[in-house]
Short mmCIF file of N, CA, C and O in Angstrom, two decimals:
data_model
loop_
_atom_site.label_atom_id
_atom_site.label_comp_id
_atom_site.label_asym_id
_atom_site.label_seq_id
_atom_site.Cartn_x
_atom_site.Cartn_y
_atom_site.Cartn_z
N MET A 22 188.90 109.20 44.14
CA MET A 22 189.65 109.19 42.89
C MET A 22 190.71 110.28 42.96
O MET A 22 190.46 111.37 43.45
N SER A 23 191.86 109.98 42.47
CA SER A 23 192.96 110.94 42.43
C SER A 23 193.14 111.42 40.98
O SER A 23 193.19 110.61 40.07
N TRP A 24 193.21 112.73 40.79
CA TRP A 24 193.33 113.31 39.45
C TRP A 24 194.75 113.80 39.19
O TRP A 24 195.40 114.32 40.09
N HIS A 25 195.20 113.63 37.96
CA HIS A 25 196.53 114.06 37.54
C HIS A 25 196.47 114.58 36.11
O HIS A 25 195.66 114.09 35.31
N LEU A 26 197.33 115.51 35.80
CA LEU A 26 197.48 115.89 34.40
C LEU A 26 198.12 114.73 33.67
O LEU A 26 198.94 114.00 34.24
N ALA A 27 197.75 114.54 32.43
CA ALA A 27 198.36 113.48 31.63
C ALA A 27 199.87 113.74 31.55
O ALA A 27 200.33 114.88 31.67
N PRO A 28 200.66 112.69 31.36
CA PRO A 28 202.12 112.83 31.40
C PRO A 28 202.71 113.91 30.49
O PRO A 28 203.66 114.58 30.88
N ALA A 29 202.17 114.10 29.32
CA ALA A 29 202.74 115.08 28.38
C ALA A 29 202.16 116.48 28.56
O ALA A 29 202.52 117.39 27.82
N VAL A 30 201.28 116.66 29.54
CA VAL A 30 200.61 117.96 29.71
C VAL A 30 201.35 118.80 30.75
O VAL A 30 201.72 118.32 31.81
N ARG A 31 201.57 120.04 30.41
CA ARG A 31 202.20 121.00 31.31
C ARG A 31 201.23 122.13 31.58
O ARG A 31 200.52 122.58 30.68
N ARG A 32 201.22 122.61 32.81
CA ARG A 32 200.29 123.67 33.21
C ARG A 32 201.07 124.93 33.53
O ARG A 32 202.04 124.91 34.28
N THR A 33 200.62 126.02 32.97
CA THR A 33 201.15 127.34 33.29
C THR A 33 199.94 128.21 33.63
O THR A 33 199.24 128.66 32.73
N GLY A 34 199.70 128.38 34.90
CA GLY A 34 198.53 129.15 35.32
C GLY A 34 197.25 128.52 34.82
O GLY A 34 196.94 127.39 35.15
N ALA A 35 196.53 129.24 33.99
CA ALA A 35 195.26 128.76 33.45
C ALA A 35 195.40 128.23 32.03
O ALA A 35 194.44 128.14 31.30
N LEU A 36 196.60 127.86 31.65
CA LEU A 36 196.86 127.35 30.32
C LEU A 36 197.47 125.96 30.42
O LEU A 36 198.42 125.74 31.18
N LEU A 37 196.90 125.02 29.67
CA LEU A 37 197.45 123.67 29.60
C LEU A 37 198.06 123.47 28.23
O LEU A 37 197.46 123.82 27.22
N PHE A 38 199.26 122.92 28.20
CA PHE A 38 199.93 122.62 26.95
C PHE A 38 200.03 121.12 26.80
O PHE A 38 200.57 120.43 27.67
N ASP A 39 199.51 120.61 25.71
CA ASP A 39 199.55 119.18 25.43
C ASP A 39 200.78 118.88 24.59
O ASP A 39 200.77 119.09 23.37
N GLY A 40 201.83 118.41 25.23
CA GLY A 40 203.07 118.10 24.54
C GLY A 40 202.91 116.97 23.53
O GLY A 40 203.61 116.93 22.53
N ALA A 41 202.00 116.07 23.77
CA ALA A 41 201.78 114.95 22.85
C ALA A 41 201.04 115.41 21.61
O ALA A 41 201.39 115.06 20.49
N GLY A 42 200.01 116.22 21.79
CA GLY A 42 199.19 116.66 20.66
C GLY A 42 199.60 118.01 20.11
O GLY A 42 199.19 118.40 19.02
N GLY A 43 200.39 118.75 20.89
CA GLY A 43 200.89 120.03 20.42
C GLY A 43 199.93 121.19 20.56
O GLY A 43 200.19 122.26 20.05
N GLY A 44 198.83 121.01 21.27
CA GLY A 44 197.88 122.10 21.39
C GLY A 44 197.84 122.73 22.77
O GLY A 44 198.41 122.22 23.73
N TYR A 45 197.18 123.87 22.82
CA TYR A 45 196.96 124.58 24.09
C TYR A 45 195.49 124.51 24.45
O TYR A 45 194.62 124.48 23.59
N PHE A 46 195.21 124.53 25.74
CA PHE A 46 193.84 124.56 26.23
C PHE A 46 193.79 125.61 27.32
O PHE A 46 194.44 125.48 28.36
N ALA A 47 193.04 126.67 27.07
CA ALA A 47 192.93 127.77 28.04
C ALA A 47 191.76 127.52 28.99
O ALA A 47 190.68 127.10 28.57
N LEU A 48 191.99 127.78 30.26
CA LEU A 48 190.97 127.62 31.29
C LEU A 48 190.52 128.99 31.77
O LEU A 48 191.35 129.88 31.97
N ASN A 49 189.22 129.15 31.96
CA ASN A 49 188.78 130.39 32.60
C ASN A 49 189.05 130.29 34.10
O ASN A 49 189.53 129.25 34.59
N HIS A 50 188.73 131.35 34.83
CA HIS A 50 189.07 131.39 36.25
C HIS A 50 188.43 130.25 37.04
O HIS A 50 189.08 129.60 37.86
N THR A 51 187.15 129.98 36.80
CA THR A 51 186.48 128.93 37.57
C THR A 51 186.99 127.54 37.18
O THR A 51 187.10 126.67 38.03
N ALA A 52 187.31 127.34 35.93
CA ALA A 52 187.87 126.05 35.50
C ALA A 52 189.25 125.84 36.12
O ALA A 52 189.58 124.74 36.56
N ALA A 53 190.07 126.90 36.17
CA ALA A 53 191.39 126.80 36.80
C ALA A 53 191.25 126.49 38.28
O ALA A 53 192.01 125.68 38.84
N GLN A 54 190.28 127.12 38.95
CA GLN A 54 190.04 126.86 40.36
C GLN A 54 189.59 125.41 40.57
O GLN A 54 190.07 124.74 41.49
N THR A 55 188.72 124.93 39.72
CA THR A 55 188.26 123.55 39.80
C THR A 55 189.42 122.58 39.61
O THR A 55 189.58 121.62 40.38
N LEU A 56 190.24 122.82 38.61
CA LEU A 56 191.38 121.95 38.35
C LEU A 56 192.33 121.95 39.55
O LEU A 56 192.86 120.90 39.92
N GLU A 57 192.54 123.09 40.15
CA GLU A 57 193.41 123.19 41.32
C GLU A 57 192.91 122.30 42.45
O GLU A 57 193.69 121.59 43.09
N VAL A 58 191.61 122.32 42.71
CA VAL A 58 191.03 121.47 43.75
C VAL A 58 191.28 120.00 43.43
O VAL A 58 191.71 119.22 44.29
N LEU A 59 191.04 119.62 42.20
CA LEU A 59 191.22 118.22 41.80
C LEU A 59 192.68 117.78 41.90
O LEU A 59 192.97 116.68 42.38
N LEU A 60 193.59 118.63 41.46
CA LEU A 60 195.01 118.24 41.46
C LEU A 60 195.61 118.20 42.86
O LEU A 60 196.62 117.52 43.08
N ARG A 61 194.99 118.88 43.80
CA ARG A 61 195.50 118.80 45.18
C ARG A 61 194.84 117.67 45.96
O ARG A 61 194.99 117.56 47.16
N GLY A 62 194.08 116.82 45.25
CA GLY A 62 193.51 115.63 45.87
C GLY A 62 192.04 115.74 46.21
O GLY A 62 191.47 114.80 46.77
N GLY A 63 191.41 116.84 45.85
CA GLY A 63 189.98 117.01 46.12
C GLY A 63 189.13 116.22 45.15
O GLY A 63 189.57 115.81 44.08
N THR A 64 187.90 116.03 45.55
CA THR A 64 186.94 115.31 44.70
C THR A 64 186.16 116.30 43.85
O THR A 64 186.19 117.52 44.09
N CYS A 65 185.42 115.77 42.90
CA CYS A 65 184.54 116.62 42.09
C CYS A 65 183.51 117.30 42.98
O CYS A 65 183.18 118.46 42.77
N GLU A 66 183.01 116.58 43.97
CA GLU A 66 182.03 117.15 44.90
C GLU A 66 182.65 118.31 45.70
O GLU A 66 182.01 119.34 45.89
N GLN A 67 183.88 118.15 46.14
CA GLN A 67 184.55 119.23 46.86
C GLN A 67 184.76 120.45 45.96
O GLN A 67 184.58 121.58 46.39
N ALA A 68 185.14 120.20 44.72
CA ALA A 68 185.33 121.30 43.77
C ALA A 68 184.01 122.03 43.54
O ALA A 68 183.97 123.27 43.53
N ALA A 69 182.93 121.28 43.39
CA ALA A 69 181.61 121.88 43.19
C ALA A 69 181.20 122.69 44.42
O ALA A 69 180.66 123.80 44.29
N HIS A 70 181.46 122.18 45.59
CA HIS A 70 181.13 122.89 46.83
C HIS A 70 181.89 124.22 46.90
O HIS A 70 181.30 125.25 47.25
N GLU A 71 183.16 124.19 46.57
CA GLU A 71 183.96 125.42 46.58
C GLU A 71 183.44 126.44 45.57
O GLU A 71 183.38 127.64 45.86
N LEU A 72 183.08 125.98 44.38
CA LEU A 72 182.54 126.89 43.37
C LEU A 72 181.21 127.49 43.81
O LEU A 72 180.98 128.69 43.66
N ALA A 73 180.34 126.65 44.36
CA ALA A 73 179.04 127.13 44.81
C ALA A 73 179.20 128.19 45.89
O ALA A 73 178.51 129.22 45.87
N ALA A 74 180.11 127.96 46.82
CA ALA A 74 180.32 128.91 47.90
C ALA A 74 180.98 130.20 47.40
O ALA A 74 180.58 131.30 47.79
N ALA A 75 181.97 130.07 46.54
CA ALA A 75 182.71 131.24 46.06
C ALA A 75 181.89 132.13 45.15
O ALA A 75 182.07 133.36 45.15
N TYR A 76 180.99 131.55 44.37
CA TYR A 76 180.27 132.32 43.36
C TYR A 76 178.76 132.39 43.61
O TYR A 76 178.02 132.84 42.74
N SER A 77 178.34 131.93 44.79
CA SER A 77 176.92 131.98 45.17
C SER A 77 176.01 131.40 44.08
O SER A 77 175.03 132.00 43.66
N ILE A 78 176.39 130.20 43.62
CA ILE A 78 175.57 129.52 42.62
C ILE A 78 174.98 128.26 43.24
O ILE A 78 175.45 127.77 44.27
N ASP A 79 173.96 127.75 42.62
CA ASP A 79 173.29 126.55 43.06
C ASP A 79 174.26 125.36 43.05
O ASP A 79 175.05 125.21 42.11
N ALA A 80 174.20 124.53 44.09
CA ALA A 80 175.11 123.39 44.19
C ALA A 80 174.99 122.44 43.01
O ALA A 80 176.00 121.92 42.52
N GLU A 81 173.77 122.22 42.53
CA GLU A 81 173.59 121.31 41.38
C GLU A 81 174.23 121.90 40.13
O GLU A 81 174.86 121.18 39.35
N ARG A 82 174.09 123.18 39.92
CA ARG A 82 174.74 123.85 38.78
C ARG A 82 176.25 123.69 38.86
O ARG A 82 176.93 123.41 37.86
N ALA A 83 176.81 123.85 40.05
CA ALA A 83 178.25 123.70 40.24
C ALA A 83 178.68 122.27 39.94
O ALA A 83 179.71 122.04 39.30
N ARG A 84 177.91 121.28 40.39
CA ARG A 84 178.25 119.88 40.12
C ARG A 84 178.25 119.59 38.62
O ARG A 84 179.14 118.91 38.11
N VAL A 85 177.27 120.13 37.92
CA VAL A 85 177.19 119.94 36.47
C VAL A 85 178.40 120.60 35.79
O VAL A 85 179.03 120.00 34.91
N ASP A 86 178.73 121.81 36.20
CA ASP A 86 179.86 122.52 35.61
C ASP A 86 181.17 121.75 35.81
O ASP A 86 181.99 121.64 34.90
N VAL A 87 181.36 121.21 37.01
CA VAL A 87 182.57 120.43 37.29
C VAL A 87 182.58 119.17 36.43
O VAL A 87 183.61 118.82 35.83
N ALA A 88 181.46 118.49 36.33
CA ALA A 88 181.38 117.27 35.52
C ALA A 88 181.68 117.55 34.06
O ALA A 88 182.38 116.77 33.39
N VAL A 89 181.18 118.66 33.55
CA VAL A 89 181.43 119.04 32.15
C VAL A 89 182.92 119.31 31.94
O VAL A 89 183.52 118.86 30.95
N LEU A 90 183.53 120.04 32.87
CA LEU A 90 184.97 120.33 32.75
C LEU A 90 185.79 119.04 32.79
O LEU A 90 186.67 118.83 31.95
N VAL A 91 185.49 118.17 33.74
CA VAL A 91 186.24 116.90 33.84
C VAL A 91 186.05 116.07 32.57
O VAL A 91 187.02 115.51 32.05
N ALA A 92 184.85 116.02 32.06
CA ALA A 92 184.60 115.27 30.81
C ALA A 92 185.39 115.87 29.65
O ALA A 92 185.96 115.13 28.83
N GLU A 93 185.43 117.19 29.57
CA GLU A 93 186.19 117.86 28.50
C GLU A 93 187.68 117.57 28.61
O GLU A 93 188.34 117.22 27.62
N LEU A 94 188.22 117.70 29.81
CA LEU A 94 189.67 117.50 29.99
C LEU A 94 190.06 116.04 29.82
O LEU A 94 191.10 115.75 29.22
N THR A 95 189.25 115.12 30.33
CA THR A 95 189.58 113.70 30.14
C THR A 95 189.36 113.29 28.69
O THR A 95 190.13 112.50 28.15
N GLY A 96 188.34 113.85 28.06
CA GLY A 96 188.08 113.54 26.65
C GLY A 96 189.20 114.01 25.73
O GLY A 96 189.44 113.41 24.68
N ARG A 97 189.88 115.06 26.13
CA ARG A 97 191.01 115.56 25.35
C ARG A 97 192.34 114.97 25.81
O ARG A 97 193.42 115.39 25.38
N ASN A 98 192.27 114.00 26.71
CA ASN A 98 193.45 113.32 27.26
C ASN A 98 194.41 114.27 27.96
O ASN A 98 195.62 114.10 27.91
N LEU A 99 193.85 115.28 28.62
CA LEU A 99 194.65 116.23 29.38
C LEU A 99 194.66 115.88 30.87
O LEU A 99 195.61 116.22 31.57
N LEU A 100 193.61 115.24 31.33
CA LEU A 100 193.45 114.89 32.74
C LEU A 100 193.15 113.41 32.85
O LEU A 100 192.37 112.87 32.05
N THR A 101 193.78 112.77 33.81
CA THR A 101 193.52 111.36 34.05
C THR A 101 193.13 111.18 35.51
O THR A 101 193.57 111.92 36.38
N GLY A 102 192.29 110.19 35.75
CA GLY A 102 191.87 109.88 37.11
C GLY A 102 192.25 108.47 37.46
O GLY A 102 192.16 107.57 36.63
N GLN A 103 192.70 108.31 38.70
CA GLN A 103 193.08 106.98 39.19
C GLN A 103 192.43 106.77 40.54
O GLN A 103 192.47 107.64 41.40
N ALA A 104 191.84 105.59 40.71
CA ALA A 104 191.19 105.26 41.99
C ALA A 104 192.23 104.95 43.03
O ALA A 104 193.32 104.60 42.77
#
């Protein structure tokens, strides 16, 4: 799956601006790192692997964290995925 920011969304570092809805969404460091992996063509599994390695956390915990972030961003129409 290929991930992209929604057309009206602009990213400035760890801040997403929703031009359609007019709101901001701030990302913490790990969420910004996860989003970076996804936007450069990585999978959720790759993002989880990078988080687990970088922060010495359990792989399952990292997978859950990535899934929660993706659900939050897609639910807010900030991130879209295309097969």
